Coordinates of C-alpha atoms in Angstrom, one line a residue:
X1 CA 88.6 197.6 97.7
X2 CA 90.8 195.3 95.6
X3 CA 88.7 192.3 94.6
X4 CA 91.8 190.0 94.7
X5 CA 93.7 190.9 97.8
X6 CA 95.6 187.7 98.4
X7 CA 98.6 186.2 96.8
X8 CA 100.2 182.9 97.7
X9 CA 103.7 182.3 96.2
X10 CA 105.3 178.9 95.9
X11 CA 108.9 178.2 94.9
X12 CA 108.8 175.5 92.2
X13 CA 110.5 172.3 93.2
X14 CA 112.4 174.4 95.7
X15 CA 115.1 172.1 97.0
X16 CA 115.8 170.7 93.6
X17 CA 115.8 174.2 92.0
X18 CA 118.3 175.4 94.6
X19 CA 120.6 172.4 93.8
X20 CA 120.3 173.1 90.1
X21 CA 121.1 176.8 90.5
X22 CA 124.2 175.9 92.7
X23 CA 125.4 173.7 89.8
X24 CA 124.7 176.3 87.1
X25 CA 121.8 174.2 85.6
X26 CA 118.4 175.3 84.5
X27 CA 115.9 173.9 87.1
X28 CA 113.2 173.6 84.4
X29 CA 115.2 171.4 82.1
X30 CA 117.7 169.5 84.2
X31 CA 117.0 166.0 85.6
X32 CA 117.9 166.1 89.3
X33 CA 116.5 164.6 92.5
X34 CA 117.2 165.6 96.1
X35 CA 117.7 162.5 98.2
X36 CA 120.2 160.8 100.5
X37 CA 121.4 157.7 98.7
X38 CA 123.4 156.6 101.7
X39 CA 120.1 155.7 103.5
X40 CA 119.1 153.1 100.9
X41 CA 117.6 152.9 97.4
X42 CA 114.2 153.0 99.2
X43 CA 114.8 156.5 100.5
X44 CA 112.2 159.1 99.6
X45 CA 113.1 161.9 97.3
X46 CA 112.6 165.3 99.0
X47 CA 112.2 167.0 95.6
X48 CA 112.6 166.4 91.9
X49 CA 112.9 169.0 89.1
X50 CA 109.9 169.9 86.9
X51 CA 111.5 168.0 83.9
X52 CA 111.4 164.8 86.0
X53 CA 107.8 165.4 86.7
X54 CA 107.1 165.8 83.0
X55 CA 108.5 162.3 82.6
X56 CA 105.9 161.0 84.9
X57 CA 108.0 160.6 88.0
X58 CA 106.1 161.2 91.3
X59 CA 107.3 164.1 93.4
X60 CA 107.6 161.9 96.5
X61 CA 109.0 158.8 94.8
X62 CA 111.6 156.5 96.1
X63 CA 114.9 156.2 94.3
X64 CA 114.3 152.7 93.1
X65 CA 111.0 153.8 91.6
X66 CA 112.8 156.0 89.0
X67 CA 113.1 154.0 85.7
X68 CA 116.6 152.9 84.8
X69 CA 116.5 154.5 81.4
X70 CA 116.2 158.0 82.9
X71 CA 119.5 159.8 83.4
X72 CA 119.5 162.2 86.4
X73 CA 121.7 163.7 89.1
X74 CA 121.3 162.9 92.8
X75 CA 121.9 165.8 95.2
X76 CA 122.3 165.1 99.0
X77 CA 120.0 167.4 101.1
X78 CA 121.5 170.7 102.3
X79 CA 118.9 172.1 104.6
X80 CA 121.0 175.0 105.8
X81 CA 121.5 176.1 102.2
X82 CA 117.7 175.9 101.5
X83 CA 117.0 178.0 104.6
X84 CA 119.5 180.6 103.4
X85 CA 117.7 180.8 100.0
X86 CA 114.3 181.0 101.7
X87 CA 115.5 183.9 103.9
X88 CA 116.8 185.7 100.8
X89 CA 113.5 185.3 99.1
X90 CA 111.6 186.5 102.2
X91 CA 113.8 189.6 101.9
X92 CA 112.5 190.1 98.4
X93 CA 108.9 189.9 99.7
X94 CA 109.8 192.6 102.2
X95 CA 110.9 195.0 99.4
X96 CA 107.2 195.1 98.4
X97 CA 105.1 194.1 101.4
X98 CA 105.3 194.8 105.1
X99 CA 106.0 191.8 107.3
X100 CA 102.6 192.3 109.0
X101 CA 101.0 191.4 105.7
X102 CA 103.1 188.3 105.1
X103 CA 102.3 184.8 106.5
X104 CA 105.1 182.3 105.9
X105 CA 103.3 179.0 105.3
X106 CA 106.4 176.8 104.8
X107 CA 110.0 177.1 103.7
X108 CA 108.9 177.5 100.1
X109 CA 105.5 179.1 100.4
X110 CA 104.1 182.4 101.7
X111 CA 100.7 184.2 101.7
X112 CA 100.7 188.0 101.0
X113 CA 97.9 190.4 101.7
X114 CA 98.4 193.0 98.9
X115 CA 95.1 194.9 99.5
X116 CA 96.9 198.1 100.7
X117 CA 99.7 198.0 98.1
X118 CA 98.0 197.9 94.7
X119 CA 97.0 201.5 94.7
X120 CA 100.4 202.5 96.0
X121 CA 102.1 200.7 93.1
X122 CA 99.3 201.4 90.6
X123 CA 99.2 197.7 89.8
X124 CA 96.7 194.8 89.6
X125 CA 97.3 191.7 91.8
X126 CA 98.5 189.9 88.7
X127 CA 101.0 192.7 87.8
X128 CA 102.4 192.8 91.3
X129 CA 102.7 189.0 91.4
X130 CA 104.6 189.1 88.1
X131 CA 107.0 191.8 89.5
X132 CA 107.7 189.8 92.6
X133 CA 108.1 186.5 90.8
X134 CA 110.5 188.1 88.3
X135 CA 112.6 189.6 91.2
X136 CA 112.8 186.1 92.7
X137 CA 114.0 184.6 89.4
X138 CA 116.5 187.4 88.7
X139 CA 117.9 187.4 92.2
X140 CA 118.1 183.7 93.0
X141 CA 117.4 181.8 89.7
X142 CA 114.4 180.1 91.4
X143 CA 111.1 180.1 89.5
X144 CA 107.9 180.7 91.4
X145 CA 104.2 180.0 90.9
X146 CA 101.4 182.2 92.3
X147 CA 97.8 181.8 93.3
X148 CA 95.6 184.9 93.5
X149 CA 92.2 184.9 95.3
X150 CA 89.5 186.9 96.9
X151 CA 90.3 185.0 100.1
X152 CA 93.2 182.8 101.5
X153 CA 91.5 179.5 100.5
X154 CA 90.8 180.5 96.9
X155 CA 94.4 181.9 96.5
X156 CA 95.7 178.5 97.8
X157 CA 93.5 176.5 95.5
X158 CA 94.4 178.8 92.5
X159 CA 98.0 178.0 93.3
X160 CA 97.6 174.2 93.8
X161 CA 95.2 173.5 90.9
X162 CA 95.1 176.2 88.3
X163 CA 98.5 178.0 88.3
X164 CA 100.4 174.9 87.2
X165 CA 98.5 174.9 83.9
X166 CA 98.9 178.6 83.2
X167 CA 101.6 179.9 80.8
X168 CA 102.6 182.6 83.3
X169 CA 102.4 180.2 86.3
X170 CA 99.7 182.4 87.9
X171 CA 96.2 181.2 88.8
X172 CA 93.3 183.5 89.8
X173 CA 90.0 182.6 91.5
X174 CA 86.9 184.3 93.0
X175 CA 83.9 182.4 94.4
X176 CA 82.1 182.4 91.0
X177 CA 85.0 181.2 88.9
X178 CA 85.8 178.6 91.6
X179 CA 82.3 177.2 91.4
X180 CA 82.2 177.4 87.6
X181 CA 85.5 175.7 87.0
X182 CA 86.4 173.5 89.9
X183 CA 83.1 172.2 91.4
X184 CA 83.5 169.0 89.4
X185 CA 87.3 168.7 89.7
X186 CA 88.6 165.4 90.9
X187 CA 90.2 164.2 93.1
X188 CA 89.1 166.0 96.2
X189 CA 92.5 165.6 97.7
X190 CA 93.7 168.3 95.3
X191 CA 91.9 170.8 97.4
X192 CA 93.6 172.5 100.4
X193 CA 92.8 170.8 103.7
X194 CA 91.2 167.7 102.3
X195 CA 93.5 164.7 103.0
X196 CA 93.1 161.0 102.1
X197 CA 91.2 160.3 105.3
X198 CA 88.7 163.1 104.8
X199 CA 88.2 162.2 101.1
X200 CA 87.6 158.5 102.0
X201 CA 85.0 159.5 104.6
X202 CA 83.3 161.8 102.1
X203 CA 83.4 159.1 99.4
X204 CA 81.6 156.7 101.8
X205 CA 78.5 158.9 101.5
X206 CA 78.9 159.5 97.8
X207 CA 80.7 162.8 97.9
X208 CA 83.6 163.0 95.3
X209 CA 83.3 166.6 94.1
X210 CA 83.0 170.0 95.7
X211 CA 79.6 170.4 94.0
X212 CA 78.2 167.4 95.7
X213 CA 79.7 168.5 99.0
X214 CA 78.2 172.0 98.7
X215 CA 74.7 170.6 98.2
X216 CA 74.9 167.8 100.7
X217 CA 72.8 167.7 103.9
X218 CA 74.7 169.8 106.4
X219 CA 73.3 168.0 109.4
X220 CA 74.8 164.7 108.2
X221 CA 78.2 166.5 107.6
X222 CA 78.2 167.8 111.2
X223 CA 77.4 164.3 112.5
X224 CA 80.3 163.0 110.5
X225 CA 82.9 165.7 111.1
X226 CA 81.7 167.7 114.1
X227 CA 82.8 171.3 114.1
X228 CA 85.2 170.6 111.2
X229 CA 82.1 170.3 108.9
X230 CA 81.9 174.1 109.0
X231 CA 85.3 174.4 107.3
X232 CA 84.3 171.8 104.7
X233 CA 81.0 173.5 103.9
X234 CA 82.7 177.0 103.6
X235 CA 85.4 175.6 101.3
X236 CA 82.9 173.8 99.1
X237 CA 81.4 177.2 98.3
X238 CA 84.8 178.9 98.1
X239 CA 84.4 180.8 101.3
X240 CA 87.1 181.6 103.9
X241 CA 86.6 184.2 106.7
X242 CA 90.1 184.0 108.2
X243 CA 92.5 186.8 107.1
X244 CA 96.3 187.2 107.6
X245 CA 95.6 189.7 110.4
X246 CA 93.5 187.0 112.1
X247 CA 96.4 184.6 111.8
X248 CA 98.9 187.1 113.2
X249 CA 96.6 187.9 116.1
X250 CA 96.0 184.2 117.0
X251 CA 97.4 183.0 120.3
X252 CA 97.0 179.3 121.1
X253 CA 95.5 178.4 124.4
X254 CA 98.3 176.0 125.2
X255 CA 101.8 175.3 123.8
X256 CA 103.9 172.2 123.4
X257 CA 107.3 171.2 122.3
X258 CA 107.8 168.0 120.4
X259 CA 110.4 165.8 118.8
X260 CA 110.0 162.9 116.4
X261 CA 112.1 160.6 114.2
X262 CA 111.6 157.8 111.8
X263 CA 114.4 155.3 112.5
X264 CA 116.6 154.1 109.7
X265 CA 116.1 150.4 110.7
X266 CA 113.9 148.4 113.0
X267 CA 114.9 148.9 116.7
X268 CA 114.6 146.4 119.6
X269 CA 112.8 147.3 122.8
X270 CA 116.1 148.2 124.6
X271 CA 117.6 150.2 121.7
X272 CA 114.3 152.0 121.3
X273 CA 114.5 153.0 125.0
X274 CA 118.0 154.5 124.3
X275 CA 116.5 156.7 121.6
X276 CA 113.7 157.8 123.9
X277 CA 116.4 158.8 126.5
X278 CA 118.3 160.8 123.9
X279 CA 115.3 162.6 122.6
X280 CA 114.0 163.5 126.0
X281 CA 117.5 164.7 127.0
X282 CA 117.5 167.1 124.0
X283 CA 114.0 168.3 124.7
X284 CA 114.9 169.1 128.3
X285 CA 117.9 171.2 127.0
X286 CA 115.5 172.9 124.5
X287 CA 113.2 173.9 127.3
X288 CA 116.0 175.2 129.5
X289 CA 117.3 177.3 126.6
X290 CA 113.8 178.7 126.1
X291 CA 113.1 179.1 129.8
X292 CA 110.0 176.8 129.6
X293 CA 108.7 174.1 132.0
X294 CA 106.1 171.4 131.6
X295 CA 103.9 169.1 133.8
X296 CA 103.4 166.2 131.4
X297 CA 105.0 164.3 128.6
X298 CA 103.3 162.2 125.9
X299 CA 105.0 159.4 124.0
X300 CA 103.9 157.8 120.7
X301 CA 105.8 154.7 119.4
X302 CA 105.1 153.2 116.0
X303 CA 106.2 149.7 115.0
X304 CA 107.8 148.2 111.9
X305 CA 105.5 147.9 108.8
X306 CA 106.3 144.2 109.0
X307 CA 104.6 143.9 112.3
X308 CA 100.7 144.4 112.4
X309 CA 100.7 146.1 115.8
X310 CA 98.9 149.3 116.6
X311 CA 101.1 152.2 117.8
X312 CA 101.6 152.6 121.5
X313 CA 100.8 155.9 123.1
X314 CA 100.4 157.4 126.6
X315 CA 101.1 160.4 128.8
X316 CA 103.1 160.7 132.0
X317 CA 102.2 163.3 134.6
X318 CA 105.3 164.9 136.2
X319 CA 105.5 165.6 140.0
X320 CA 106.0 169.3 139.2
X321 CA 106.3 171.7 136.4
X322 CA 109.9 171.3 135.4
X323 CA 112.6 171.1 132.6
X324 CA 115.0 169.0 134.7
X325 CA 116.4 166.0 132.8
X326 CA 116.8 164.2 136.2
X327 CA 113.0 164.2 136.6
X328 CA 111.8 164.0 133.0
X329 CA 113.9 161.2 131.6
X330 CA 113.0 158.7 134.3
X331 CA 109.3 159.6 133.9
X332 CA 109.3 159.1 130.2
X333 CA 111.3 155.8 130.5
X334 CA 108.8 154.5 133.0
X335 CA 106.0 155.4 130.5
X336 CA 107.9 153.7 127.7
X337 CA 108.3 150.5 129.7
X338 CA 104.6 150.5 130.6
X339 CA 103.1 151.0 127.1
X340 CA 105.6 149.6 124.5
X341 CA 105.3 146.1 123.3
X342 CA 108.8 144.5 124.0
X343 CA 108.3 141.9 121.3
X344 CA 107.7 144.3 118.3
X345 CA 110.4 146.1 116.3
X346 CA 110.2 149.9 116.6
X347 CA 110.4 152.3 113.7
X348 CA 108.9 155.7 114.8
X349 CA 109.1 157.6 118.1
X350 CA 107.5 161.0 118.9
X351 CA 107.7 162.8 122.3
X352 CA 105.7 165.9 123.2
X353 CA 106.1 168.1 126.3
X354 CA 102.6 169.3 126.9
X355 CA 101.2 172.6 128.3
X356 CA 104.6 174.3 128.4
X357 CA 104.7 177.6 130.3
X358 CA 107.4 180.3 130.9
X359 CA 109.6 179.2 133.8
X360 CA 109.0 182.6 135.6
X361 CA 105.4 181.5 136.2
X362 CA 106.4 178.3 137.9
X363 CA 105.9 178.0 141.6
X364 CA 108.1 175.5 143.5
X365 CA 106.4 173.4 146.1
X366 CA 107.6 173.2 149.7
X367 CA 108.8 169.7 149.0
X368 CA 111.0 170.4 146.0
X369 CA 114.7 169.7 146.5
X370 CA 116.0 173.1 145.6
X371 CA 119.7 172.3 145.9
X372 CA 119.4 169.2 143.7
X373 CA 117.3 171.0 141.1
X374 CA 119.6 174.0 141.1
X375 CA 122.7 171.8 140.6
X376 CA 120.8 170.0 137.7
X377 CA 119.9 173.3 136.1
X378 CA 123.6 174.6 136.3
X379 CA 124.7 171.5 134.5
X380 CA 122.2 171.9 131.8
X381 CA 123.1 175.5 131.4
X382 CA 126.8 174.6 131.1
X383 CA 126.0 172.0 128.5
X384 CA 124.1 174.6 126.4
X385 CA 126.9 177.2 126.7
X386 CA 129.5 174.6 125.4
X387 CA 127.2 173.5 122.6
X388 CA 126.5 177.1 121.6
X389 CA 130.2 178.0 121.5
X390 CA 131.7 174.8 120.0
X391 CA 128.9 173.0 118.3
X392 CA 126.1 170.6 119.1
X393 CA 128.5 167.6 119.3
X394 CA 131.1 169.3 121.4
X395 CA 129.7 167.7 124.5
X396 CA 127.9 164.4 124.6
X397 CA 126.6 161.8 127.1
X398 CA 127.9 158.3 127.2
X399 CA 124.6 157.0 125.7
X400 CA 125.1 159.2 122.6
X401 CA 128.2 157.1 121.8
X402 CA 126.4 153.8 121.7
X403 CA 126.1 152.0 118.4
X404 CA 122.3 152.5 118.2
X405 CA 122.3 156.1 119.3
X406 CA 121.2 158.8 116.8
X407 CA 122.0 162.1 118.5
X408 CA 125.4 162.7 116.9
X409 CA 123.9 162.1 113.4
X410 CA 120.8 164.2 114.2
X411 CA 122.9 167.1 115.4
X412 CA 124.1 167.4 111.7
X413 CA 120.5 167.6 110.5
X414 CA 117.8 170.2 110.1
X415 CA 114.2 168.9 110.0
X416 CA 115.5 165.3 109.9
X417 CA 117.6 165.9 106.8
X418 CA 121.3 166.7 106.3
X419 CA 122.1 170.3 106.9
X420 CA 124.9 170.3 104.3
X421 CA 127.4 171.8 106.8

């Protein structure tokens, strides 16, 4: 069996690289940032080119944080273009690896199980990685980095920590080399699945390296993290039992649909309520389109950073499993009015439709108003047909035309950023 069966390929500074390629620039030498300057100088940069990073600029900096003496281009986000490039690169993976052996981790990153292909191509993992990376560069102009490992975790760590320092942009780890070279690496947040919160908790008991974590009292770790301690302990030793086939076979016990947005300015209680109505309306249409229904909706509202108030959150139980906006919007507005502080400016809103199930499994009760719900459903279907044929903004509700509304703007976005269309 191939000792290094896993590759994880990452597209370097993906959004910024695409913008450079589109302009005929070298992504490795051009100074370019992807950001929407119309939002404000405080807007976050979605990506910066490697040459900007070499100048000491943080990847997730704000525009005003870039020193004035640095000359650079600003490219507005074009999410549709980035998705097109990502799809083209996925097609390159399919030239070498079956889709069953590919796990797309994000728009610019994918895991590949190459264990059944190396003997076919008479290559090592490193050689196959080089072939795929060269194909990506020749086809799209985008440079890639690659982590290679004996398991998914080690491949990811090799990508995140060691590949960036390699001349060929390829890092390779097994359990022994991981312990030999990275057990004393700092900070812990460089390691996959260890965020700031986890690192802070570990630091509180004196753990600041993987070596210390590997040799720490497991009982204390389980007391601190519960079942998640098992993952931390395995990763401290470089172990990871999950495979791509396990990921492909996984079926979640429950499903949900969610929508969230960070508002561009502080919103009042009433204007925040308008945004909640808009978001719930779009989620209802999404469920109708996907033939899903739900019996509960959760709401999470965060306040302005100028206001030291904890976020408000709660869940509303619906009278039936439904996707009808006539039922769901009033329910979430009642929840909003009950949990949200009317005196505090609002900046973040998230809505989740919980435990969604296929509509075909839904059983109407004897008390459901069938005629009313059927009329509501026909209206929603008609709206979807018009939007599908003429565009998302072809038909709007009166609330979408109000000054504080965001639906029209968000309909031109993908993932909260400009689609570029």
